[in-house]
XYZ file of C-alpha atoms in Angstrom:
740
model
C -0.004 -0.450 -0.333
C 1.129 3.623 -0.584
C 0.754 6.227 1.841
C -1.154 9.412 0.446
C 0.334 12.331 1.058
C -2.360 14.719 1.804
C -1.837 19.174 1.810
C -3.543 21.708 2.671
C -4.038 25.227 -0.138
C -5.708 27.964 0.052
C -5.621 28.737 -3.012
C -4.912 27.826 -6.956
C -0.945 28.224 -7.515
C -0.678 26.581 -3.216
C -1.882 23.603 -4.393
C -0.511 23.472 -7.760
C 2.745 23.920 -5.126
C 1.211 21.726 -3.489
C 1.196 18.751 -6.189
C 4.070 19.119 -7.917
C 6.471 19.532 -4.948
C 6.003 15.495 -3.639
C 1.631 16.137 -2.715
C -0.823 12.970 -3.328
C -3.481 15.088 -2.756
C -4.315 18.435 -2.155
C -7.496 19.641 -0.424
C -9.019 22.405 -0.286
C -12.218 24.546 -0.159
C -13.637 27.563 -2.743
C -15.088 30.624 -1.437
C -18.100 28.654 -0.357
C -18.811 26.268 3.247
C -15.516 25.557 3.878
C -13.872 25.312 7.805
C -11.434 28.153 7.081
C -14.258 30.903 5.909
C -10.632 33.487 6.388
C -8.681 31.500 3.492
C -7.966 33.132 0.133
C -9.681 29.603 -1.374
C -10.676 28.740 -4.790
C -12.570 30.198 -7.191
C -14.825 27.506 -9.061
C -13.040 28.056 -12.880
C -9.869 27.646 -10.707
C -10.917 24.009 -9.133
C -11.274 22.914 -12.033
C -8.889 23.859 -13.403
C -6.512 22.304 -10.574
C -8.870 19.495 -10.838
C -7.812 18.852 -14.235
C -3.900 18.459 -13.475
C -4.291 16.224 -9.972
C -6.303 14.113 -12.894
C -3.761 13.831 -15.652
C -0.715 13.533 -12.452
C -2.718 10.931 -10.782
C -3.465 12.657 -8.127
C -6.652 14.353 -6.210
C -8.374 16.746 -4.684
C -10.992 16.745 -2.477
C -13.192 19.564 -1.041
C -13.945 20.716 2.430
C -17.950 20.615 2.973
C -16.751 21.193 6.531
C -19.286 23.357 8.378
C -22.704 23.682 9.977
C -25.650 24.046 8.075
C -28.466 26.413 8.654
C -31.874 25.531 7.282
C -31.493 28.132 4.311
C -28.542 26.942 3.017
C -28.597 23.366 3.026
C -29.888 23.630 -1.086
C -27.416 25.650 -2.017
C -24.680 23.459 -0.362
C -26.703 19.969 -2.118
C -26.811 21.944 -5.603
C -23.133 23.241 -4.858
C -22.243 19.466 -4.121
C -23.572 17.924 -7.647
C -21.349 21.070 -8.773
C -17.757 19.382 -7.263
C -19.456 15.929 -8.516
C -19.347 17.465 -12.205
C -16.008 18.835 -11.742
C -14.970 15.622 -10.896
C -13.866 15.706 -7.258
C -12.349 12.933 -5.765
C -13.931 13.303 -2.021
C -15.308 16.133 0.361
C -14.177 16.046 3.672
C -18.172 17.263 5.669
C -18.942 17.438 9.132
C -22.906 18.282 8.934
C -25.109 14.995 8.735
C -27.988 16.583 6.506
C -24.193 16.580 4.179
C -23.103 13.720 4.676
C -26.857 11.309 4.382
C -27.260 13.277 1.005
C -23.913 13.299 -0.158
C -23.753 8.769 0.754
C -27.301 9.200 -1.328
C -26.654 10.880 -3.974
C -23.139 10.280 -5.826
C -21.660 7.059 -6.588
C -17.913 8.015 -7.384
C -17.356 10.926 -5.143
C -16.488 9.880 -1.781
C -17.295 10.988 1.758
C -15.021 11.467 3.905
C -15.480 12.365 7.560
C -14.007 15.736 9.037
C -11.727 15.698 12.184
C -14.698 18.237 13.239
C -16.990 14.852 13.894
C -14.821 13.768 16.131
C -13.568 10.109 15.692
C -11.627 9.049 18.040
C -12.250 4.943 18.356
C -13.088 2.408 16.401
C -16.778 1.816 17.467
C -16.654 5.983 16.493
C -15.307 4.868 12.598
C -17.228 1.480 13.207
C -21.032 4.039 12.707
C -19.477 5.894 10.205
C -18.563 2.334 8.333
C -21.738 0.898 8.768
C -23.273 3.940 7.272
C -20.571 3.828 3.504
C -18.758 6.545 4.118
C -15.612 5.985 2.073
C -13.118 7.389 4.666
C -12.411 8.789 8.563
C -10.879 11.598 9.504
C -9.452 10.925 12.948
C -9.518 13.564 16.184
C -6.177 14.750 16.428
C -6.958 13.022 20.365
C -6.539 9.802 19.272
C -3.765 7.996 20.644
C -1.280 5.886 18.174
C -2.722 1.916 19.960
C -6.534 3.170 18.984
C -5.273 3.400 15.578
C -3.723 0.029 15.979
C -6.806 -1.342 17.416
C -9.046 0.044 13.981
C -6.622 -0.470 11.321
C -6.319 -4.231 12.975
C -10.741 -4.721 13.515
C -11.639 -2.414 10.148
C -11.053 -1.485 7.075
C -11.953 1.979 6.445
C -8.940 4.269 5.423
C -8.067 6.383 8.193
C -6.435 9.982 7.826
C -4.137 10.936 10.144
C -2.477 14.531 11.208
C 0.722 14.646 11.220
C 2.190 18.170 10.772
C 0.729 21.684 11.524
C -0.970 23.730 14.042
C -3.509 22.301 16.836
C -6.738 23.014 18.317
C -6.956 22.607 22.400
C -10.543 21.779 22.123
C -11.635 18.256 20.633
C -12.567 20.314 17.459
C -15.810 20.180 17.189
C -16.493 21.139 20.587
C -15.008 24.643 21.223
C -18.045 27.893 21.408
C -15.362 29.624 22.795
C -15.397 31.871 19.212
C -18.835 32.001 18.682
C -20.506 32.847 21.926
C -17.022 36.074 22.037
C -17.716 37.178 18.411
C -20.767 35.277 17.355
C -17.714 34.105 14.434
C -18.596 30.357 14.959
C -15.707 28.061 14.281
C -17.736 24.816 13.374
C -19.123 27.083 10.911
C -15.082 28.307 9.375
C -14.795 31.738 11.293
C -13.367 31.027 14.218
C -11.869 34.141 16.215
C -8.190 31.917 17.143
C -9.438 33.150 20.625
C -7.345 30.003 22.223
C -3.529 31.904 20.715
C -4.978 34.963 23.172
C -3.007 35.942 26.295
C -4.621 33.974 29.696
C -3.697 33.680 33.838
C -4.900 31.059 36.120
C -7.288 32.443 39.156
C -6.837 29.647 42.481
C -9.747 30.726 44.185
C -10.422 34.077 44.323
C -5.893 34.698 43.494
C -4.582 34.849 40.589
C -1.481 32.403 40.221
C 0.500 34.061 36.972
C 1.090 36.335 35.235
C -1.168 36.240 31.301
C 0.176 33.885 29.310
C -0.902 31.692 26.591
C -2.113 29.364 28.135
C -4.676 27.535 25.660
C -2.392 28.017 23.212
C -0.844 24.807 21.581
C 2.828 23.816 19.793
C 2.571 21.926 16.805
C 2.312 18.838 15.579
C 5.306 17.430 14.112
C 5.619 13.397 13.082
C 8.552 13.955 11.031
C 10.467 11.289 13.102
C 7.583 9.375 13.794
C 6.391 8.422 9.902
C 7.759 5.535 10.013
C 5.693 4.039 13.082
C 2.668 5.310 11.160
C 3.909 3.465 7.843
C 4.142 0.659 9.446
C 0.438 0.967 11.143
C -0.635 1.121 7.212
C -2.317 4.583 8.182
C -4.193 5.366 4.825
C -3.403 9.504 4.478
C -0.969 11.572 6.370
C -2.928 14.939 6.429
C -0.006 18.743 6.503
C -2.768 21.278 8.464
C -2.430 24.925 6.857
C -4.676 26.728 4.831
C -4.040 29.473 6.112
C -0.852 29.272 5.638
C 1.118 30.811 2.567
C 2.842 29.072 -0.649
C 6.492 28.873 1.167
C 5.146 27.016 4.221
C 3.033 24.315 1.894
C 5.011 22.942 -0.247
C 8.270 23.262 1.549
C 6.965 20.524 4.353
C 5.042 18.925 1.622
C 8.309 18.690 -0.266
C 10.439 17.476 3.610
C 7.362 14.125 4.447
C 7.933 12.893 0.524
C 11.439 12.959 1.423
C 11.183 10.915 4.544
C 8.357 8.714 3.355
C 10.142 7.985 0.716
C 13.522 7.299 3.010
C 13.083 6.201 6.378
C 17.124 7.158 6.632
C 16.255 11.497 5.361
C 17.015 13.889 8.244
C 16.866 17.544 7.911
C 16.613 20.847 9.357
C 13.946 22.328 7.281
C 11.783 21.820 9.836
C 12.828 24.416 11.401
C 13.415 26.768 9.027
C 9.553 26.803 8.599
C 6.944 28.870 10.351
C 6.688 27.193 13.381
C 5.307 27.584 16.865
C 7.413 24.947 19.773
C 6.474 21.049 18.727
C 5.024 18.340 19.776
C 4.479 14.712 19.127
C 0.878 15.771 20.176
C -1.783 12.991 21.680
C -0.854 10.798 18.833
C 2.548 9.512 20.821
C 1.308 10.334 24.045
C 2.525 13.761 24.729
C 1.543 15.166 28.271
C -1.201 16.567 28.893
C 0.816 19.160 30.645
C 3.275 19.571 27.713
C 1.375 20.214 24.657
C 0.983 24.306 25.081
C 3.821 26.518 24.695
C 3.612 29.330 27.666
C 6.260 31.587 26.021
C 5.341 32.806 22.918
C 2.227 32.094 20.040
C 3.901 32.780 16.827
C 6.481 31.993 15.192
C 9.699 30.130 16.933
C 11.996 30.771 13.971
C 15.654 28.497 13.516
C 17.974 29.246 15.689
C 20.535 30.852 13.809
C 23.284 32.168 16.934
C 24.684 35.504 18.081
C 25.501 38.726 18.016
C 28.717 38.973 19.442
C 28.833 42.229 19.118
C 28.182 46.155 18.590
C 29.934 49.017 16.790
C 28.188 52.020 14.921
C 25.958 50.472 12.530
C 27.512 46.974 11.748
C 27.013 43.713 13.666
C 29.035 40.864 14.417
C 27.747 37.225 14.063
C 28.870 34.285 14.853
C 26.584 32.314 13.128
C 24.843 28.361 13.408
C 22.656 28.269 10.712
C 23.293 30.092 7.038
C 21.744 33.309 6.604
C 21.057 35.666 3.704
C 20.921 38.808 2.739
C 16.925 40.348 3.145
C 16.426 37.431 6.292
C 13.675 38.771 8.620
C 16.351 37.877 12.185
C 14.412 38.552 15.902
C 16.348 39.015 19.148
C 14.637 39.014 21.952
C 16.190 41.496 25.169
C 14.065 41.788 28.219
C 11.791 39.219 27.709
C 11.497 42.235 24.887
C 11.179 40.467 21.214
C 12.731 43.087 18.842
C 12.039 41.830 14.349
C 14.673 43.116 12.362
C 15.761 42.857 8.738
C 19.668 41.862 7.413
C 20.103 44.787 4.721
C 24.052 43.062 4.678
C 26.645 40.833 4.591
C 30.643 40.876 4.773
C 32.935 39.031 6.088
C 35.539 39.509 8.247
C 37.592 41.610 5.421
C 34.173 43.015 5.230
C 34.015 42.125 1.622
C 30.328 42.073 -0.086
C 28.752 38.859 0.823
C 24.828 37.295 -0.511
C 24.940 35.517 2.842
C 27.758 33.531 4.697
C 27.328 30.485 6.206
C 30.109 31.534 8.954
C 30.712 34.395 10.844
C 30.451 38.183 9.302
C 29.001 41.650 9.903
C 25.924 42.136 9.202
C 24.071 45.428 9.090
C 20.889 45.102 9.634
C 16.972 48.194 9.495
C 17.442 49.381 12.881
C 19.874 49.438 16.276
C 20.430 47.312 19.041
C 23.090 49.070 22.231
C 23.117 45.146 23.565
C 24.415 41.267 22.310
C 22.561 38.760 21.922
C 21.107 36.229 20.292
C 18.698 35.881 18.038
C 17.038 33.623 15.840
C 15.822 33.720 11.849
C 11.740 34.305 10.743
C 12.011 33.658 7.262
C 12.791 30.966 5.364
C 16.348 31.441 3.244
C 15.539 32.257 -0.414
C 16.826 28.329 -1.044
C 13.415 27.338 -0.311
C 12.516 28.796 -3.090
C 14.045 26.613 -5.472
C 12.064 23.013 -5.849
C 11.895 21.195 -9.170
C 9.547 21.224 -10.762
C 7.967 17.336 -11.463
C 5.826 17.807 -15.012
C 5.068 15.271 -17.005
C 6.829 14.475 -20.423
C 5.033 14.404 -23.887
C 6.249 12.594 -27.445
C 4.063 13.796 -29.744
C 3.360 13.684 -33.315
C 2.731 16.508 -35.313
C 1.682 15.815 -39.404
C -1.541 16.716 -41.791
C -5.087 14.360 -41.870
C -7.007 15.359 -44.184
C -5.354 18.537 -44.069
C -5.600 19.567 -40.651
C -2.464 20.263 -38.808
C -2.783 17.336 -36.656
C -1.523 16.920 -33.046
C -1.535 12.935 -31.415
C 0.108 11.196 -28.830
C 0.037 7.879 -26.334
C -1.367 9.268 -23.133
C -3.042 7.007 -20.042
C -2.631 4.242 -22.853
C -5.168 6.491 -24.590
C -4.013 7.258 -28.615
C -4.944 10.974 -28.509
C -5.503 12.338 -31.781
C -6.921 16.600 -32.275
C -6.484 17.932 -35.363
C -7.305 21.521 -36.174
C -10.758 22.912 -36.893
C -9.078 24.722 -40.350
C -7.590 22.845 -43.366
C -3.843 24.626 -43.802
C -3.646 26.342 -47.095
C -0.706 27.162 -49.344
C 2.133 30.037 -48.056
C 1.648 32.849 -49.815
C 4.812 34.719 -48.937
C 6.491 32.800 -45.480
C 5.660 29.509 -45.416
C 5.884 28.240 -41.410
C 8.939 26.679 -39.809
C 8.697 23.809 -37.877
C 9.628 26.483 -35.736
C 7.193 29.225 -35.537
C 4.429 25.318 -34.681
C 6.622 24.410 -31.747
C 7.025 28.077 -31.016
C 2.826 28.093 -29.706
C 2.815 24.628 -29.144
C 5.772 24.632 -26.556
C 3.290 27.537 -24.284
C 2.592 25.365 -21.320
C 3.232 26.673 -18.419
C 0.690 26.537 -16.517
C 0.380 23.204 -17.723
C 1.717 19.550 -15.659
C 2.886 18.718 -19.579
C 6.464 19.350 -21.022
C 7.467 18.111 -24.826
C 9.812 15.709 -24.731
C 9.896 14.561 -28.442
C 8.098 16.186 -31.701
C 7.640 13.407 -34.295
C 7.593 16.585 -37.385
C 5.417 16.013 -40.239
C 4.473 19.005 -41.618
C 5.428 20.525 -45.180
C 6.723 23.702 -45.333
C 4.473 24.888 -47.636
C 1.628 25.782 -45.319
C 0.411 28.980 -43.362
C -1.793 28.905 -40.456
C -2.477 32.090 -38.365
C -0.529 32.025 -34.820
C -4.369 32.248 -33.434
C -5.550 28.722 -34.758
C -1.696 27.080 -33.578
C -2.636 28.173 -30.190
C -6.180 26.805 -30.284
C -5.452 23.716 -31.381
C -3.252 23.541 -28.532
C -5.456 24.363 -26.335
C -7.581 21.699 -27.272
C -4.963 18.511 -27.532
C -3.927 19.447 -23.611
C -7.913 20.145 -22.848
C -8.611 15.828 -24.155
C -5.218 15.152 -22.747
C -7.120 16.099 -19.614
C -10.519 14.775 -20.629
C -8.633 11.424 -21.211
C -8.325 10.866 -17.291
C -11.410 11.684 -15.758
C -14.499 8.577 -15.636
C -18.361 9.480 -15.635
C -19.238 10.641 -11.808
C -22.403 9.239 -12.135
C -25.375 10.155 -9.590
C -28.425 8.790 -8.152
C -32.335 9.896 -7.220
C -31.805 11.122 -3.391
C -35.232 9.754 -1.108
C -35.994 10.051 2.150
C -37.043 8.009 4.298
C -40.253 9.668 7.021
C -39.711 9.312 10.223
C -41.932 7.946 12.996
C -44.166 10.765 15.161
C -43.019 11.419 18.503
C -45.692 12.814 20.718
C -44.669 16.143 22.807
C -44.233 15.501 26.639
C -42.731 18.955 28.329
C -40.517 18.256 31.031
C -37.438 19.644 32.849
C -34.238 17.507 32.424
C -31.139 17.532 34.290
C -28.232 16.900 33.900
C -25.261 17.318 37.161
C -21.550 16.628 37.733
C -21.965 16.628 41.452
C -23.659 13.704 44.002
C -25.230 17.121 45.669
C -27.115 17.768 42.436
C -28.454 14.975 41.820
C -29.779 14.819 45.224
C -31.298 18.455 44.792
C -33.097 17.250 41.210
C -34.433 13.922 43.107
C -35.792 15.697 46.221
C -37.922 17.972 43.220
C -40.169 14.756 41.115
C -37.551 15.389 38.541
C -37.850 11.941 36.126
C -35.048 12.618 33.683
C -31.417 13.038 35.687
C -28.224 12.141 33.495
C -25.036 11.420 35.855
C -22.417 10.678 34.893
C -23.676 5.942 35.741
C -26.484 7.135 32.536
C -24.441 9.829 29.386
C -21.204 9.187 27.648
C -19.789 12.748 26.866
C -18.245 13.524 23.351
C -14.717 12.619 24.347
C -15.225 9.549 26.526
C -14.308 6.180 25.280
C -17.980 4.060 23.525
C -19.593 1.918 25.727
C -22.439 -0.248 26.232
C -23.953 1.732 28.936
C -26.654 -0.753 31.567
C -29.072 1.770 31.705
C -31.798 1.776 28.845
C -32.706 5.856 29.361
C -29.050 7.791 28.387
C -27.127 10.088 26.898
C -24.768 10.126 23.878
C -21.980 12.710 22.545
C -20.867 10.567 20.389
C -21.172 8.180 17.568
C -19.324 5.866 18.972
C -21.778 4.940 21.966
C -24.495 5.916 19.210
C -23.089 2.498 17.255
C -23.156 0.364 20.970
C -26.141 1.713 22.567
C -28.602 0.985 19.103
C -32.644 0.353 20.544
C -31.774 1.893 24.103
C -34.114 5.573 24.183
C -31.012 7.263 23.618
C -30.779 11.304 24.154
C -28.193 12.809 22.057
C -26.093 14.943 22.990
C -25.162 18.583 22.809
C -21.740 17.794 20.809
C -24.082 16.348 17.612
C -24.726 19.789 16.559
C -27.871 19.684 15.248
C -28.458 23.079 13.355
C -31.270 21.971 10.226
C -34.242 20.361 10.185
C -32.430 17.098 8.085
C -29.616 17.259 10.748
C -32.646 16.181 12.936
C -34.206 13.852 10.205
C -31.448 11.458 9.732
C -31.114 11.477 13.577
C -34.944 10.991 13.946
C -34.562 8.369 10.975
C -31.656 6.353 13.324
C -34.638 5.253 16.221
C -33.419 8.594 18.218
C -35.462 9.812 20.827
C -34.868 13.345 22.211
C -32.409 15.208 19.979
C -30.089 18.367 21.399
C -29.708 21.188 19.788
C -26.761 23.449 18.984
C -27.013 25.436 21.517
C -25.720 27.969 19.061
C -28.822 28.409 17.589
C -30.624 31.118 17.497
C -34.601 31.624 19.268
C -35.782 32.266 14.981
C -33.920 30.067 14.291
C -35.144 27.258 16.057
C -38.355 28.121 14.700
C -37.198 27.697 11.641
C -35.973 24.274 12.173
C -39.083 23.201 13.489
C -41.128 24.273 11.386
C -39.449 23.083 8.020
C -39.338 19.690 10.051
C -42.978 19.303 10.570
C -43.411 20.300 6.536
C -40.498 18.674 5.508
C -41.525 14.898 6.986
C -45.249 15.772 8.307
C -44.554 14.351 11.407
C -43.170 15.932 15.173
C -39.143 16.110 16.028
C -38.679 15.457 20.239
C -36.217 18.269 20.374
C -33.805 19.069 23.808
C -32.998 22.374 24.154
C -30.225 23.609 27.356
C -31.926 26.594 28.637
C -30.174 26.670 31.488
C -25.791 26.139 33.289
C -22.489 27.790 32.465
C -22.205 26.921 29.067
C -19.550 24.598 27.931
C -16.996 26.146 25.622
C -14.830 23.991 25.504
C -13.704 20.042 25.998
C -10.222 19.418 26.911
C -7.556 16.561 26.614
C -4.890 19.189 27.847
C -4.773 20.375 31.346
C -3.632 24.379 32.049
C -3.936 23.731 35.727
C -1.649 20.640 35.244
C 0.491 23.278 32.429
C 1.643 25.938 35.647
C 2.718 23.508 38.536
C -0.795 23.710 40.074
C -2.429 19.879 40.136
C -3.458 18.478 42.191
C -5.075 21.813 43.408
C -8.239 20.937 41.246
C -9.501 18.268 43.552
C -9.818 21.302 46.609
C -9.645 24.915 44.674
C -12.104 26.072 42.135
C -9.970 27.354 38.707
C -10.802 29.999 36.648
C -9.072 31.367 33.166
C -9.417 35.183 33.014
C -8.499 37.690 29.989
C -8.745 41.528 30.888
C -12.665 41.210 30.454
C -14.151 37.604 31.161
C -13.755 34.312 33.175
C -14.046 31.225 32.185
C -14.171 28.622 34.904
C -12.126 24.734 34.933
C -14.344 21.975 35.597
C -12.696 18.078 35.807
C -13.584 14.581 35.504
C -12.237 11.864 36.755
C -10.228 10.800 33.920
C -8.555 14.289 33.956
C -10.598 15.762 30.863
C -11.110 18.978 31.461
C -13.549 21.397 30.483
C -12.973 25.586 30.164
C -17.401 27.367 30.850
C -18.793 30.522 31.063
C -18.183 32.631 33.678
C -21.614 33.876 32.952
C -24.198 30.876 33.122
C -26.749 30.558 30.596
C -30.235 31.527 31.635
C -33.368 31.322 29.802
C -36.026 31.392 32.286
C -37.877 34.778 31.094
C -37.891 33.404 27.465
C -39.205 29.728 28.359
C -43.110 30.584 27.025
C -40.818 31.458 23.318
C -39.456 28.405 22.927
C -42.245 26.327 24.503
C -43.793 25.357 21.185
C -41.042 24.170 19.294
C -39.280 22.962 22.048
C -40.120 19.173 24.514
C -37.395 18.997 26.704
C -35.923 21.790 28.561
C -32.891 20.995 29.859
C -30.664 22.609 33.236
C -26.865 22.083 33.234
C -25.689 22.635 36.665
C -21.497 21.466 37.470
C -20.180 23.582 40.064
C -23.363 24.689 41.261
C -24.421 23.794 45.647
C -27.102 21.816 46.601
C -29.168 24.830 47.843
C -28.531 26.469 44.302
C -29.145 23.616 42.184
C -32.223 22.869 44.047
C -33.732 26.540 43.513
C -32.568 27.146 39.881
C -34.872 23.447 39.286
C -37.245 24.947 41.349
C -37.835 27.684 39.585
C -38.298 26.557 35.712
C -40.736 23.970 37.408
C -42.606 26.628 38.000
C -42.166 28.774 35.346
C -42.731 25.688 33.160
C -46.508 25.606 35.251
C -46.719 29.014 34.682
C -45.897 30.200 31.480
C -48.007 33.325 31.043
C -46.850 34.511 34.504
C -44.367 37.604 33.778
C -41.501 36.521 35.470
C -37.601 38.580 36.297
C -34.950 35.735 37.348
C -32.322 36.785 34.882
C -29.712 38.776 36.519
C -28.289 40.361 33.575
C -25.488 41.463 35.782
C -24.539 36.915 36.642
C -25.651 35.950 34.093
C -26.606 36.278 29.397
C -28.699 34.788 26.859
C -26.464 33.470 24.999
C -27.327 33.330 21.559
C -31.191 33.609 22.160
C -31.573 36.996 19.500
C -28.052 36.762 18.548
C -27.670 34.817 15.116
C -23.974 33.259 14.503
C -21.990 33.665 11.552
């Protein structure tokens, strides 16, 4: 098996560079529906061109369609998928159950790949998607090598694994920090990167750290572990970076290509490329407290040496690695970063240099008062030089039916293309062999080059240059088309799920035994605890209880036939996703907490119209909303472990506080400091929601009992005006605020 090297591309040019630098496949997005909305991305015309090039190179193009869809976007997305299929895209990488379901029903040849946003972490998660017919899963970055081995031994599902690039500190698909702060939903491709900001750790009521990048993950680097992944027969190795530039992508691809082809290959190239501090990640069991760098959030750079002496405008450099004119360097003095450009280099005799790999003098565009170590921030110019691996063409030029004709054998097929017009005898000056070849050889924007030309044309002909150019274009297009097979489609139909009887009630999810006690004393029938719920990040298992809360696909797979409520991380965002799950006999569906009241109303009505049956929706109306689910622990990283057993911890920035709570397995949850409280709006949600869920985290017994009692009272007296909302301590979150 040949392992696939999968490269990112945020533009057409980067996609092209990735392909010719050694990638077997490229993943990208066009200007819509990809989970990197702020990348440049490709136009559909550019996508069409890059697919053609990939096909003749025997490589693949995957398009990300991995944002959560809203109801009014579904028709547009489905039309878009049809366009992608018509362009011969090899596969889509997707998240939303509605999109997954439609694509599986519609397309025969275009593959459906499950995005890392879905959170596939265990064999049982894979089994769910294997059963419904998807062709690949992109594993969560939290999956470790032992679980990958288990999956490969028990499933035929192709696996895609991240090997290099930026990491999300939260489990993908379970981060809502961006949307709660800025209304830019990370699950819709608009993450505002709040994890890269500075936070301080508060223990009880005291700040115990300075402001640090406590949530800023190091960059993943599995260069030295590729052999292990190859031996496990992982199907695709994925480089992160659709927001990165051309230099970054092509050099990473080239470096990983060489390592894949030669296990003994070593290089310091990865130090020259933009990176934060590197980590082997959870893939190879990195310590939970050592996966975030507290030093800096940006580029580390390559250690290049020391500025040993300062002499007016010249600085004597004691070098560890090569530098050249134009390189940008960072100098750190008294914890302050200073940046300069190298504008001149000289040897010891003050002779000018373009580059140096020995001690030298330099001139910079600024002034330093003291010596210091420095690092190179820019890639050196040698990184621009990458061999172009293009396709040789052996062509024949001759007359066929009095028309100038090009023929070749390509992909074991004979390609013959003739000019539209017959050639005429030259009246004045006939065309030479060089005249023809000058136009035919204009292949700069193609993966081809002329290797051999069998020239059989008489030298007494004339043909306009425009016609020769048209002949060349038609010939190249024929080469592209010869690589295509038809992408087939099926008609899409949906089963109608059963109707669910409405049973308006308050349900609760508890974190402590005291909260459970309070709920039972108030006769709450549905109480979810760790005994009857399986969170998003937990290993799937069969639960003894019949009535369970399920947060991951693996547990859904293992607990078929039970009375299941889907948890919030399934991110049900539209009526077709709800239809998909209700057709799986799931009785209660927790809606995406990012939905506004208006969007919930539309979702309910669209479901009702489409299915002619009523759904059973759950919505969280109270709680310190879970904004991140972390395998990493900021408390451990700052040296305060195991303080969480006895102390209260929060992350704070200049304006907000984010409490931290933990499970027994040290999973960390970052909460919103202000509790969601929709009690005064319960009557507005009442027509569309069956179960109003209260989520308790660190509330006391007394607080829990008071809150439940208030909601029970409101549910039984909907029309009674109440004023329970505390503006200083509580939030209505997305009630009237739509995410983008």
